[in-house]
PDB file of C-alpha atoms in Angstrom:
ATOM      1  CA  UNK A   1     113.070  88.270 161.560  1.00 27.00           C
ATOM      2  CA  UNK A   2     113.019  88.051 157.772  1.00 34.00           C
ATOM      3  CA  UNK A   3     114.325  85.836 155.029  1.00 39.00           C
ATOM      4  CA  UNK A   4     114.550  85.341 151.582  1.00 42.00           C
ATOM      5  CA  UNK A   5     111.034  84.892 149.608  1.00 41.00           C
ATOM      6  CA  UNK A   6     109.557  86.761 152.524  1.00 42.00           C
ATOM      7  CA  UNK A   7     110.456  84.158 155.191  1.00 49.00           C
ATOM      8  CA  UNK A   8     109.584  84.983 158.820  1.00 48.00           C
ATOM      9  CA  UNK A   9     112.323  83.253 160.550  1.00 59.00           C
ATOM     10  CA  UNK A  10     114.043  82.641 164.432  1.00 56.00           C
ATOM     11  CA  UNK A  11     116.296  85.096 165.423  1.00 49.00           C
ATOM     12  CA  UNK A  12     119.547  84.110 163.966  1.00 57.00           C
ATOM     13  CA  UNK A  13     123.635  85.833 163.714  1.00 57.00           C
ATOM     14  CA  UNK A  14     126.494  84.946 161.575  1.00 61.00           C
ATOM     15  CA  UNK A  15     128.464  83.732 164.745  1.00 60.00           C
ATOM     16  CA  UNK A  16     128.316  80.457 166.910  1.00 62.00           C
ATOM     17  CA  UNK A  17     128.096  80.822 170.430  1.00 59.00           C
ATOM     18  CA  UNK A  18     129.880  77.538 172.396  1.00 55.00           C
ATOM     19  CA  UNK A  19     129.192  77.593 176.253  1.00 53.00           C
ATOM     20  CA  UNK A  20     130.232  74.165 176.382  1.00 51.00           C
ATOM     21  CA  UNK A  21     133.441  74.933 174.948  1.00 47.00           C
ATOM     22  CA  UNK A  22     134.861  78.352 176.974  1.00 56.00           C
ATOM     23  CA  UNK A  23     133.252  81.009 175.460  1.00 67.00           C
ATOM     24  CA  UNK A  24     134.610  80.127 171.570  1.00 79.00           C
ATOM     25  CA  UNK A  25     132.640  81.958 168.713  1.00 89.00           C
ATOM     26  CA  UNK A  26     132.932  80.243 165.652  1.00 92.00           C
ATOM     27  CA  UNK A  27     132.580  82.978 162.629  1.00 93.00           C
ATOM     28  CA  UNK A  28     132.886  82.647 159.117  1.00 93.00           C
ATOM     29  CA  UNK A  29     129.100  82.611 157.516  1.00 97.00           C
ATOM     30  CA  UNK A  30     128.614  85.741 155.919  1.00 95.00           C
ATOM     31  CA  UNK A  31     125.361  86.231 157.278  1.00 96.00           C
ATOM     32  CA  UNK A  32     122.804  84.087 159.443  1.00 97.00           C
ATOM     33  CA  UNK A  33     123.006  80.873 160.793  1.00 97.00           C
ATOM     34  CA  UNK A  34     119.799  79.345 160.823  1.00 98.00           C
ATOM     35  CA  UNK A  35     120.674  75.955 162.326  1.00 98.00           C
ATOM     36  CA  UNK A  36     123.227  73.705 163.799  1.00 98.00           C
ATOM     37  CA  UNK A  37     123.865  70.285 164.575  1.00 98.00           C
ATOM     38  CA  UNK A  38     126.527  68.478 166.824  1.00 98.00           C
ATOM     39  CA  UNK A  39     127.925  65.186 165.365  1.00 98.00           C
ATOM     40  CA  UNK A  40     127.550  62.037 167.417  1.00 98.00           C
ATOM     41  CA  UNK A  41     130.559  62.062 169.017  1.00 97.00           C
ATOM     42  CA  UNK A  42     130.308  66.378 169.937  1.00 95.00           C
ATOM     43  CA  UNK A  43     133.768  66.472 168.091  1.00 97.00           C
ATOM     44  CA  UNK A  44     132.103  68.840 165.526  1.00 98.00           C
ATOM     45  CA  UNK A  45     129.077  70.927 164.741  1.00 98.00           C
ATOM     46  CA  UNK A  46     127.028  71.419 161.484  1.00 99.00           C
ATOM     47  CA  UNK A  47     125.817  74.913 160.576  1.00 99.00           C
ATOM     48  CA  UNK A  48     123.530  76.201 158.072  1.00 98.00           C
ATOM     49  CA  UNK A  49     123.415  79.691 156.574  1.00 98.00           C
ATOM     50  CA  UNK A  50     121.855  82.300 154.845  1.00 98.00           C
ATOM     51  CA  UNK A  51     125.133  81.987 152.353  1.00 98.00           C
ATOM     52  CA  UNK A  52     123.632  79.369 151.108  1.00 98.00           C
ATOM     53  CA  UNK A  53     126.090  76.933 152.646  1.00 98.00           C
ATOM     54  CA  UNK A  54     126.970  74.453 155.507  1.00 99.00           C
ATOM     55  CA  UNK A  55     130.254  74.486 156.967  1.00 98.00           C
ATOM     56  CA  UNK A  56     131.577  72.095 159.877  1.00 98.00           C
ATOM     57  CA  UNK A  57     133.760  72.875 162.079  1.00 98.00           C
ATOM     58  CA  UNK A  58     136.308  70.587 164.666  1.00 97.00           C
ATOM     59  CA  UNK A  59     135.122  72.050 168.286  1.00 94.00           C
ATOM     60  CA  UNK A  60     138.775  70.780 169.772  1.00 94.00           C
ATOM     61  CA  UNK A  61     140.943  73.362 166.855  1.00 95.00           C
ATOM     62  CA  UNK A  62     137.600  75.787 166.980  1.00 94.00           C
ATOM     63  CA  UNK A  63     138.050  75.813 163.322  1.00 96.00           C
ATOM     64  CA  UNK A  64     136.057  75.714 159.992  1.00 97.00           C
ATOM     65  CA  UNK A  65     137.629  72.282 158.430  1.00 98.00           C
ATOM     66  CA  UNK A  66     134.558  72.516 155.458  1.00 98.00           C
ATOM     67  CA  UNK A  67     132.462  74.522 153.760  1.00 98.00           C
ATOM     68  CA  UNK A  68     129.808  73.042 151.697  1.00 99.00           C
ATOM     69  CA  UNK A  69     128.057  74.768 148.493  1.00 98.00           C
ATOM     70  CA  UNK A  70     125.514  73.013 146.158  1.00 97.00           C
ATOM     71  CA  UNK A  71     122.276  74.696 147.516  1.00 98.00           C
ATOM     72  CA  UNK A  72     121.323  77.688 145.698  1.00 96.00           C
ATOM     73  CA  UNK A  73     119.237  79.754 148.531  1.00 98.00           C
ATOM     74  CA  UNK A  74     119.563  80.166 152.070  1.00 99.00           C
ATOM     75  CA  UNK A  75     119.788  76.823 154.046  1.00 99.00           C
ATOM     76  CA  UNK A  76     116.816  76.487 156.804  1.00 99.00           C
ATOM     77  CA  UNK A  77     117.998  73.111 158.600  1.00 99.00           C
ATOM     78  CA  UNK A  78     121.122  70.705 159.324  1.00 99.00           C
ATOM     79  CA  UNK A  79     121.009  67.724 161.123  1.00 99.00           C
ATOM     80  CA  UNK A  80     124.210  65.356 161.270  1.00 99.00           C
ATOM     81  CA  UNK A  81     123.024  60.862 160.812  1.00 99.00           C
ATOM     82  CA  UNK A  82     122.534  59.479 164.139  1.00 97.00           C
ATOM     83  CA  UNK A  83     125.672  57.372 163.112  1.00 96.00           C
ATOM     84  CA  UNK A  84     127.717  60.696 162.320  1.00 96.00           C
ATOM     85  CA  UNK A  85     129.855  60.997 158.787  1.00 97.00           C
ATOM     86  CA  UNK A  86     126.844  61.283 156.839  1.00 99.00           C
ATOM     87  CA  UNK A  87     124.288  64.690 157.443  1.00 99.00           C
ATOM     88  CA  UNK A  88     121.494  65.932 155.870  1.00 99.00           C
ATOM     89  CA  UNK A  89     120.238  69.963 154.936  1.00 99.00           C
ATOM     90  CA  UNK A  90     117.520  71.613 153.591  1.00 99.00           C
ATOM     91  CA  UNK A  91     117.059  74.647 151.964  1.00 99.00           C
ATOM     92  CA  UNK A  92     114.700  77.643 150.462  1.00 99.00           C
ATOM     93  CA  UNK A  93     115.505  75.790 146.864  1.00 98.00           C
ATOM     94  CA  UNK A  94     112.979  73.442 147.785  1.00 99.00           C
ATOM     95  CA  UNK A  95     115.813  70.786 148.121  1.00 99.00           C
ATOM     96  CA  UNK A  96     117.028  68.586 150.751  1.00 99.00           C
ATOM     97  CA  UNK A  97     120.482  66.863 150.315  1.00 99.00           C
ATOM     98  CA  UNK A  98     122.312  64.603 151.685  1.00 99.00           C
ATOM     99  CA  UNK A  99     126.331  65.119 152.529  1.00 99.00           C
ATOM    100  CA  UNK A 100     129.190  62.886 153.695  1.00 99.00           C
ATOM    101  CA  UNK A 101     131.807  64.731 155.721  1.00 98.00           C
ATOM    102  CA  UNK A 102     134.406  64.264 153.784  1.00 97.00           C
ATOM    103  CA  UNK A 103     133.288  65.035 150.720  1.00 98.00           C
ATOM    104  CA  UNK A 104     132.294  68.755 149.307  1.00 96.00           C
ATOM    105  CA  UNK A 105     129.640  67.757 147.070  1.00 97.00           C
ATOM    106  CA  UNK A 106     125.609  66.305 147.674  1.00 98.00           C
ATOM    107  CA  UNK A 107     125.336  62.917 147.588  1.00 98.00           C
ATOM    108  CA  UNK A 108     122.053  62.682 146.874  1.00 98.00           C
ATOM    109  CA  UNK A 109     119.728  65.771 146.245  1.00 99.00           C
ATOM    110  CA  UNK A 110     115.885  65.374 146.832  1.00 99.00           C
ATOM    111  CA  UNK A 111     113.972  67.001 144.980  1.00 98.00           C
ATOM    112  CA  UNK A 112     109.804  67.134 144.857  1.00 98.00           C
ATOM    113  CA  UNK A 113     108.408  69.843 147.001  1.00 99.00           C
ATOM    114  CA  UNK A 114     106.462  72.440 145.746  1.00 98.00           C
ATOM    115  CA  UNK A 115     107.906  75.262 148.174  1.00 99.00           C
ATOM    116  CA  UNK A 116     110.826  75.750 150.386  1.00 99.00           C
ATOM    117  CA  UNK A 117     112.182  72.097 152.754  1.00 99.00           C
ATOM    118  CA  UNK A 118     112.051  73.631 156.194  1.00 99.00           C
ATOM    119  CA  UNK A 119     113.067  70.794 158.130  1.00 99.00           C
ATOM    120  CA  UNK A 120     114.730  67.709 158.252  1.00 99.00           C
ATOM    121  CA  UNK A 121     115.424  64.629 160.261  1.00 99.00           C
ATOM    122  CA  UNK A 122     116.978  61.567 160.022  1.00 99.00           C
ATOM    123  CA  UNK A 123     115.255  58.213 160.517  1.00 99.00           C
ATOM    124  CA  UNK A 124     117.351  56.024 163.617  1.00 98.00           C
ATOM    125  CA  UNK A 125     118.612  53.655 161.154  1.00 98.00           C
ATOM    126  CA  UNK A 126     119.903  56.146 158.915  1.00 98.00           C
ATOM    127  CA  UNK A 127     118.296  54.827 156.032  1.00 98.00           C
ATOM    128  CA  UNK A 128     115.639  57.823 155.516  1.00 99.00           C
ATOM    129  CA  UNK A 129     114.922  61.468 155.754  1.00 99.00           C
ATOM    130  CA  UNK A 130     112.082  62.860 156.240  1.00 99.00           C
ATOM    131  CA  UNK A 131     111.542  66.385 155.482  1.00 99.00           C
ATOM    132  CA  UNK A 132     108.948  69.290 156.542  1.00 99.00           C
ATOM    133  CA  UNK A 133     107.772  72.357 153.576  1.00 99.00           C
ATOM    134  CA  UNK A 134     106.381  75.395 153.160  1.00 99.00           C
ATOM    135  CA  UNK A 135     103.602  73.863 150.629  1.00 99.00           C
ATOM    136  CA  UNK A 136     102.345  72.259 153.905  1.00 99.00           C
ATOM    137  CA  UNK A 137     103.446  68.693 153.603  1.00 99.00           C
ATOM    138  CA  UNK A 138     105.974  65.995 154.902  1.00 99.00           C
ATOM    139  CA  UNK A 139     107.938  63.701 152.833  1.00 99.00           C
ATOM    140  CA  UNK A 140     109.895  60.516 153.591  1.00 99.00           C
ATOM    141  CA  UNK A 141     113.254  59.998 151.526  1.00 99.00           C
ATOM    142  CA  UNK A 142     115.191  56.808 150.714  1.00 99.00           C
ATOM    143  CA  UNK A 143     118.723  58.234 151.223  1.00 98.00           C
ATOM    144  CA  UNK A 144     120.518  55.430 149.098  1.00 97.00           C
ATOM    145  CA  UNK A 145     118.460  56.129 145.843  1.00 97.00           C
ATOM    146  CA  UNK A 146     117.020  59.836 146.917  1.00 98.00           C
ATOM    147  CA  UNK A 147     113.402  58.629 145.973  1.00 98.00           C
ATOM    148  CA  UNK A 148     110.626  59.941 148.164  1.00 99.00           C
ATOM    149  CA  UNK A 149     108.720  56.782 149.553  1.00 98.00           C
ATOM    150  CA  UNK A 150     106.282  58.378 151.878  1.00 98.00           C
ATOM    151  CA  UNK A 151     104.303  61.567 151.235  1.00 98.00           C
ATOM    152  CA  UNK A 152     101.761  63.267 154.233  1.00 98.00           C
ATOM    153  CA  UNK A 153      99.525  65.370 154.014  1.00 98.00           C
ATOM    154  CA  UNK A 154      96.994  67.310 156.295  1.00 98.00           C
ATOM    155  CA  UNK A 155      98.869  70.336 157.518  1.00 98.00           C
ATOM    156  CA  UNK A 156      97.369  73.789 157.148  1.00 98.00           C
ATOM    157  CA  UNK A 157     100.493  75.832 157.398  1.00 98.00           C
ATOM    158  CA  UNK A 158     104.130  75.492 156.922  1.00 99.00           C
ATOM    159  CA  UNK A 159     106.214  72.293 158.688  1.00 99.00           C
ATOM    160  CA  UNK A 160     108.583  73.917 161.097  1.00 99.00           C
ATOM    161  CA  UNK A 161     109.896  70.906 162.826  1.00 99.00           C
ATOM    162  CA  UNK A 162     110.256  66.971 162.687  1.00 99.00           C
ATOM    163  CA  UNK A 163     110.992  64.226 164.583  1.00 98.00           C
ATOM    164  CA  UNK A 164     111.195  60.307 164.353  1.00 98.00           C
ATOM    165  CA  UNK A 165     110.503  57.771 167.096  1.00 98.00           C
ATOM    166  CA  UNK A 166     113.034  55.914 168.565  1.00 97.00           C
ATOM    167  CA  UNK A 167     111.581  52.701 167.329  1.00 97.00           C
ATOM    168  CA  UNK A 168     111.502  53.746 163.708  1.00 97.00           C
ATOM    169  CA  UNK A 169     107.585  53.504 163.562  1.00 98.00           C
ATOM    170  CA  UNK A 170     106.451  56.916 163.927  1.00 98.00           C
ATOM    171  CA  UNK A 171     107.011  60.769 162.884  1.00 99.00           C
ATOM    172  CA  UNK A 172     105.925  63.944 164.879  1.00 99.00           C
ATOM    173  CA  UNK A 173     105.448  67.061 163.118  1.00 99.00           C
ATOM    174  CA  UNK A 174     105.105  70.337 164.338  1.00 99.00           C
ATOM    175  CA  UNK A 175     103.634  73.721 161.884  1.00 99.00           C
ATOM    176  CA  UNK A 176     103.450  77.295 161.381  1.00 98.00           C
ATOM    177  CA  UNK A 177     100.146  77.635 163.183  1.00 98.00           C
ATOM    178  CA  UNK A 178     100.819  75.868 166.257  1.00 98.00           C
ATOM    179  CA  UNK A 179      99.574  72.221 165.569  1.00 99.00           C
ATOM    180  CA  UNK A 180     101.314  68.841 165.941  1.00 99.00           C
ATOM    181  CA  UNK A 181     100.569  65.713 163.740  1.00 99.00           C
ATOM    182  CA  UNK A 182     101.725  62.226 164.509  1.00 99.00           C
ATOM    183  CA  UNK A 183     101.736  59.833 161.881  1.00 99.00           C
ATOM    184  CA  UNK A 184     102.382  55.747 161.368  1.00 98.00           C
ATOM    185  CA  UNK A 185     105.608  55.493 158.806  1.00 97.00           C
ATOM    186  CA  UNK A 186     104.306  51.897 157.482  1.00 95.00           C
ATOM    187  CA  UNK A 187     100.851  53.274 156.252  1.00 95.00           C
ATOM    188  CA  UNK A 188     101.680  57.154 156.000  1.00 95.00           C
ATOM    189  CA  UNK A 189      98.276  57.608 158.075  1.00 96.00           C
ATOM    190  CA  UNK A 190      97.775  60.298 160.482  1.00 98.00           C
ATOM    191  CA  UNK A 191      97.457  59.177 164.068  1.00 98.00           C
ATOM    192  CA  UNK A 192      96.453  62.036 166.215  1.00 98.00           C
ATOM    193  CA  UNK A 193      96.611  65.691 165.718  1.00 98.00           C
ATOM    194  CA  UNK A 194      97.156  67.639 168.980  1.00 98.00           C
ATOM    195  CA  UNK A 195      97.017  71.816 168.997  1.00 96.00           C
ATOM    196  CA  UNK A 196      97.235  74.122 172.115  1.00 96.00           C
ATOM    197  CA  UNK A 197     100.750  76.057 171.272  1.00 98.00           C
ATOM    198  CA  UNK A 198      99.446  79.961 170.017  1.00 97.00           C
ATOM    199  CA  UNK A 199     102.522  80.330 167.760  1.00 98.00           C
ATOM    200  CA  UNK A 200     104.553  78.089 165.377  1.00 98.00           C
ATOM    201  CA  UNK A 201     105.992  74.793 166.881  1.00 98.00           C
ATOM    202  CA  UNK A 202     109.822  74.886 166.526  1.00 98.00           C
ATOM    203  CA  UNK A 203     111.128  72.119 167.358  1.00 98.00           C
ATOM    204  CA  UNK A 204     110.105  68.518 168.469  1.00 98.00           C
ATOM    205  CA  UNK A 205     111.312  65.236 170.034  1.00 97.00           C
ATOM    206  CA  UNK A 206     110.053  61.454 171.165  1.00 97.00           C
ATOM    207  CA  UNK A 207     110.639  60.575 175.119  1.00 91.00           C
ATOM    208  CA  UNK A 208     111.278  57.365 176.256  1.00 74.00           C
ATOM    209  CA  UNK A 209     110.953  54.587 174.151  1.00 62.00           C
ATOM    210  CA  UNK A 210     108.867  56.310 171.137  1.00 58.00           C
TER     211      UNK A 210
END
């Protein structure tokens, strides 16, 4: 799979696919969807594009309510606030933003790496971001002022995937060449570093009580 800027990227279609809801498709990006997200409450799902956009859609009327333009390349990542109403995306122009559900434009763009945001998650108390990039690192976001507070580094490849403890404490995340680093949020120190997966580590997430 290909992308923009010479991306090698999951296997991806311009369709959603809803088991869980009869056999629905959901179509209206004109080209892939790279990610998607169900709210809190599985009422509605996030998806990200190669259109550039996000566009959420009500699962009960199988409908596209919103479609969301501000980035300016293809968008890698959605994920919807633990809380729901607020969600965040990240894109291949090196941007992550920040959305409320019920409004059409960013509410907060962050801006600072040097290559294309990957991945994002949200912090449990919906507070902070963090997001994963191409130029190898991982950045922690204060979502009410869009400042980055936390910046780590040690990566070798590309940050495919994130995730943030349950307890708020800690953040896994996964690369391009198969390695996993878990760091401490307070200090921005790296904990451990774990490798053993022979191909890029899509997607992460904390058991128990993180």
């Amino acid at each position: 799979a290909g992308g923009e800027g010479g991306k090698r990227r999951r296997a991806a279609t311009s369709s959603l696919s809803l088991a869980a809801h009869s056999t629905s498709n959901l179509c209206g990006h004109a080209g892939p969807v790279y990610a998607v997200d169900f709210s809190p409450d599985h009422q509605f799902v996030f998806s990200a594009g190669a259109d550039h956009t996000v566009r959420l859609w009500n699962l009960d009327l199988k409908a596209n309510l919103v479609v969301y333009k501000g980035h300016n390349y293809p968008v890698w990542d959605v994920k919807c606030s633990p809380l729901g109403y607020y969600f965040a995306s990240a894109s291949h122009d090196r941007t992550a933003r920040v959305w409320a559900m019920d409004r059409i434009d960013p509410l907060r763009v962050m801006a600072g790496h040097l290559s294309d945001v990957d991945c994002v998650a949200w912090h449990p108390n919906c507070n902070y971001i963090a997001t994963g990039s191409t130029d190898k690192t991982v950045r922690l976001w204060d979502v009410q002022t869009g400042e980055c507070m936390r910046l780590f580094t040690g990566h070798h490849s590309t940050v495919r995937s994130l995730a943030l403890s349950p307890c708020g404490r800690g953040l896994a995340s996964g690369a391009e060449d198969g390695t996993i680093m878990l760091w401490d949020l307070g200090s921005s120190k790296r904990m451990a570093a774990m490798s053993g997966h022979t191909g890029p580590v899509w997607s992460l997430a904390y058991g128990g009580g993180g």
